[in-house]
PDB file of C-alpha atoms in Angstrom:
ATOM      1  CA  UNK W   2      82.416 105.692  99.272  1.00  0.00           C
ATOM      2  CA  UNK W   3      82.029 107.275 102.705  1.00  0.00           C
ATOM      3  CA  UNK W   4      85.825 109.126 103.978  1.00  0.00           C
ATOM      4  CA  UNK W   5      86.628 106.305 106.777  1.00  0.00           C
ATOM      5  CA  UNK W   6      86.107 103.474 103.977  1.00  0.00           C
ATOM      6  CA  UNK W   7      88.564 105.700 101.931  1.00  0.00           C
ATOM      7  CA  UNK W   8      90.491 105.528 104.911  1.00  0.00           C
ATOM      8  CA  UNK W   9      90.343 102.537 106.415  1.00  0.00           C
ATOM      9  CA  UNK W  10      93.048 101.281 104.120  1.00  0.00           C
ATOM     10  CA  UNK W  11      96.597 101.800 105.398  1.00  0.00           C
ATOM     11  CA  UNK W  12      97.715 102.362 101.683  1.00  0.00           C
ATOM     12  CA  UNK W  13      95.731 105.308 101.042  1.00  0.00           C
ATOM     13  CA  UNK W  14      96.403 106.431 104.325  1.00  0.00           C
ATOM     14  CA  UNK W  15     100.404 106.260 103.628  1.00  0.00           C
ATOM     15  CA  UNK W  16      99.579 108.435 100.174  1.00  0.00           C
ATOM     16  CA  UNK W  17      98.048 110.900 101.880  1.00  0.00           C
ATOM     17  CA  UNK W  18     100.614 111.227 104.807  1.00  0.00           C
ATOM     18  CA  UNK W  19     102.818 111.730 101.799  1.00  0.00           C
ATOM     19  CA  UNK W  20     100.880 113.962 100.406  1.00  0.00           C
ATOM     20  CA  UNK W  21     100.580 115.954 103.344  1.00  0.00           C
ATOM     21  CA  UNK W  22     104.240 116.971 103.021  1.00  0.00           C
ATOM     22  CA  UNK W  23     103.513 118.659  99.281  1.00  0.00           C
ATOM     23  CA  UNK W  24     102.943 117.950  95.973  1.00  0.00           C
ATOM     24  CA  UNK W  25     104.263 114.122  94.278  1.00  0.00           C
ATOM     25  CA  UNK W  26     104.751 112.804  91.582  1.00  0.00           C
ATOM     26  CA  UNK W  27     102.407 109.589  91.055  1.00  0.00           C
ATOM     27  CA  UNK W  28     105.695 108.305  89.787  1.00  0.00           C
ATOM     28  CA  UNK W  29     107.182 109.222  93.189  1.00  0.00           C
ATOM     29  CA  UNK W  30     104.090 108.312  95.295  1.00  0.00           C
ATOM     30  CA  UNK W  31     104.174 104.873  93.607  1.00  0.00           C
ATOM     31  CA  UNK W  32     107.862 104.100  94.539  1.00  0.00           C
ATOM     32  CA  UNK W  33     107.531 105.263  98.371  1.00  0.00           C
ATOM     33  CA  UNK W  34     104.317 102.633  98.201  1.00  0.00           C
ATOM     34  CA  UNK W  35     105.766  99.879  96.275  1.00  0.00           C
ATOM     35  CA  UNK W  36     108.881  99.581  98.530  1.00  0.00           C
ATOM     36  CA  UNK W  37     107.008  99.764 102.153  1.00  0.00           C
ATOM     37  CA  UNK W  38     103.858  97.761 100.556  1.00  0.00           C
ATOM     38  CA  UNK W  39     105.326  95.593  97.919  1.00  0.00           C
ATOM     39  CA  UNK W  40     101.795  96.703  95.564  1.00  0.00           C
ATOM     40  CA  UNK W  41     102.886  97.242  91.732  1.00  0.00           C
ATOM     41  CA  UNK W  42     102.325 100.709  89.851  1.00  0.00           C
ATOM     42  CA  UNK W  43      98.843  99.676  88.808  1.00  0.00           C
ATOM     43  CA  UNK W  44      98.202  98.968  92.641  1.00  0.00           C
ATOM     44  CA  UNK W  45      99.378 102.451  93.348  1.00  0.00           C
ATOM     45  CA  UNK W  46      97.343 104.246  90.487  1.00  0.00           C
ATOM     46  CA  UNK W  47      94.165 102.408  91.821  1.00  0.00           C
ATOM     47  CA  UNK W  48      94.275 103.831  95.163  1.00  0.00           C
ATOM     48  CA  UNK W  49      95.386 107.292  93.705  1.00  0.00           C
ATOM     49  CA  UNK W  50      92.231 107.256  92.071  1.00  0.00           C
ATOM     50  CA  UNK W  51      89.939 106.115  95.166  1.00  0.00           C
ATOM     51  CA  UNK W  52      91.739 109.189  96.533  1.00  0.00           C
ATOM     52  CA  UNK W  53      90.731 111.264  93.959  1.00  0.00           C
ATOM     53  CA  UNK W  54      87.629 110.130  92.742  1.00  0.00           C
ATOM     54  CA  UNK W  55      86.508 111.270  96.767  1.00  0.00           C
ATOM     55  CA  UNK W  56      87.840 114.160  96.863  1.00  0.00           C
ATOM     56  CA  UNK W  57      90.929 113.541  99.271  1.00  0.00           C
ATOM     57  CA  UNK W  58      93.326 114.534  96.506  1.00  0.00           C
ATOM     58  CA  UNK W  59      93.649 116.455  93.332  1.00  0.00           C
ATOM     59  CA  UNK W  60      95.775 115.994  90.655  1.00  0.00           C
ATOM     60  CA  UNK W  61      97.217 118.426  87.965  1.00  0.00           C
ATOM     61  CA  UNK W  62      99.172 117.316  84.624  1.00  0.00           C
ATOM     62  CA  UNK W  63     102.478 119.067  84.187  1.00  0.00           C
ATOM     63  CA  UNK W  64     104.241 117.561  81.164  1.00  0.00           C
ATOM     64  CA  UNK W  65     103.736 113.703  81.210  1.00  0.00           C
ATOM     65  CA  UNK W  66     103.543 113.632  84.907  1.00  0.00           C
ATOM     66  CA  UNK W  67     100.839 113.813  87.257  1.00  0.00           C
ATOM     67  CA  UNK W  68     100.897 116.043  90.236  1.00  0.00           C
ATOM     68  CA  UNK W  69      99.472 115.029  93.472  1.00  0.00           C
ATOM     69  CA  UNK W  70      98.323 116.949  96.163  1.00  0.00           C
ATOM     70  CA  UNK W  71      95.964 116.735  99.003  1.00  0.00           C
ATOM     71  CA  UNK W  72      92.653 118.502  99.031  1.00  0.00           C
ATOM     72  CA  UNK W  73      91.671 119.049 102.572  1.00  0.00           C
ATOM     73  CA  UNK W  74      87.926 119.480 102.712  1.00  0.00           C
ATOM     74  CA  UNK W  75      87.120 115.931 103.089  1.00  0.00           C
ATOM     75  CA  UNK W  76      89.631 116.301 106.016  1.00  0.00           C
ATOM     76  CA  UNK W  77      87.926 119.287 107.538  1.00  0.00           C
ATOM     77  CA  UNK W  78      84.668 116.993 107.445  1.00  0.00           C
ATOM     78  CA  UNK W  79      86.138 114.425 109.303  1.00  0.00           C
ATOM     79  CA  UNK W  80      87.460 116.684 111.670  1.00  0.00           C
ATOM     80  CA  UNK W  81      84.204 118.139 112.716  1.00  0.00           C
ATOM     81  CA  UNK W  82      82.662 114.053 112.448  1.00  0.00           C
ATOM     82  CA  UNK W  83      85.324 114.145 115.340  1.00  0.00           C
ATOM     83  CA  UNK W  84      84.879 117.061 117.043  1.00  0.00           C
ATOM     84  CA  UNK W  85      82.282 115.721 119.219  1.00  0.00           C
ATOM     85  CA  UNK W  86      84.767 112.615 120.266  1.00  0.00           C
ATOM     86  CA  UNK W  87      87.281 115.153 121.749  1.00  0.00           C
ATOM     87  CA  UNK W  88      85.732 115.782 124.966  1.00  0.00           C
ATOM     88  CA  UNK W  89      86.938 111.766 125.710  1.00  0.00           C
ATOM     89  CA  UNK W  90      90.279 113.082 124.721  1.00  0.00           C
ATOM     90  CA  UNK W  91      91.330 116.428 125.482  1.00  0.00           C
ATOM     91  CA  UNK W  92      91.029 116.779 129.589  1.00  0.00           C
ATOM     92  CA  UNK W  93      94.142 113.773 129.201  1.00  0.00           C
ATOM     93  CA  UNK W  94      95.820 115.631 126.563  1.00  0.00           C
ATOM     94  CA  UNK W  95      95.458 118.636 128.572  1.00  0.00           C
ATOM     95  CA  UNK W  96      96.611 116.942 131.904  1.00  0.00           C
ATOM     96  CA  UNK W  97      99.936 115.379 129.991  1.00  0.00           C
ATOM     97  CA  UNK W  98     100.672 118.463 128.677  1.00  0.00           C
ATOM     98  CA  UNK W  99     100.797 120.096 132.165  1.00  0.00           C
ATOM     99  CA  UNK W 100     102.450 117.277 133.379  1.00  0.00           C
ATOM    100  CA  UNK W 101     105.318 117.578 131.109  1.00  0.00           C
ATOM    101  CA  UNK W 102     105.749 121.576 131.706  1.00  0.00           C
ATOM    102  CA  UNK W 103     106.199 120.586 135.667  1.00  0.00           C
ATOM    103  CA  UNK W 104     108.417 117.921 134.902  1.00  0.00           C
ATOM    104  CA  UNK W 105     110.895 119.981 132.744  1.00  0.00           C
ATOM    105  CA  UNK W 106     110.395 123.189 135.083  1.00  0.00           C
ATOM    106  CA  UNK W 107     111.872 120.654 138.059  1.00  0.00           C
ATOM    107  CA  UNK W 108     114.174 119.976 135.672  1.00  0.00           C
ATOM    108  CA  UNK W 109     115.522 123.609 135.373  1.00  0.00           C
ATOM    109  CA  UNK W 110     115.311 124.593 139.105  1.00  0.00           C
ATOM    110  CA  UNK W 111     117.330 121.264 139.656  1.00  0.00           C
ATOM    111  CA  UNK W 112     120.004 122.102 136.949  1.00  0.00           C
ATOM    112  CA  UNK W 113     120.022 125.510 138.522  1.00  0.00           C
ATOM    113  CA  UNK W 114     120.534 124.384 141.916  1.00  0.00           C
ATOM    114  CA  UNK W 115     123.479 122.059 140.804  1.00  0.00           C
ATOM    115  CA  UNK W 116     121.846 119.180 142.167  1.00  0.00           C
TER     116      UNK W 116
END
């Protein structure tokens, strides 16, 4: 399965953004899912295992459980699938962000000026 089919699906996205915060539980993974998806345990496991099975995540028995965790390097491949996209991007990224540092340095000399 190529990584944007993996995903492409906002459920596997959602267990990754959790994922991204540290090791879970598939226990704990499935009740974050099942309550903002409605998909049952067996839902949850399938996707863990898409995850998995392409190398987005890793998982490591402790006990009964099952530790989740992200592995990144299908991430670092679709950063560099990316990397030649950014030139559309970054000049308006870059412009914002200068925006912003004028806005709150007129900000300061304003606050400073008792204005």
């Amino acid at each position: 399965m190529h990584a944007f089919d993996v995903l492409g699906d906002p459920v596997r996205r959602r267990i990754l953004e959790l994922l991204a915060d540290g090791e879970m539980s598939s226990g704990a993974v499935s009740e974050v899912v099942r309550e903002e998806f409605g998909i049952s345990q067996p839902g949850v496991s399938q996707h863990l295992k898409v995850l998995r099975e392409n190398g987005f995540a890793t998982v490591r028995p402790e006990g009964a459980r099952r530790l989740y965790a992200v592995d990144t390097a299908p991430l670092r491949d679709i950063d560099a699938w990316l990397d030649r996209f950014r030139r559309f991007w970054t000049p308006h990224l870059d412009a914002l962000s200068t925006e912003v540092a004028r806005g709150k340095r007129e900000r300061r000399l304003r606050e400073g000026s008792g204005q």
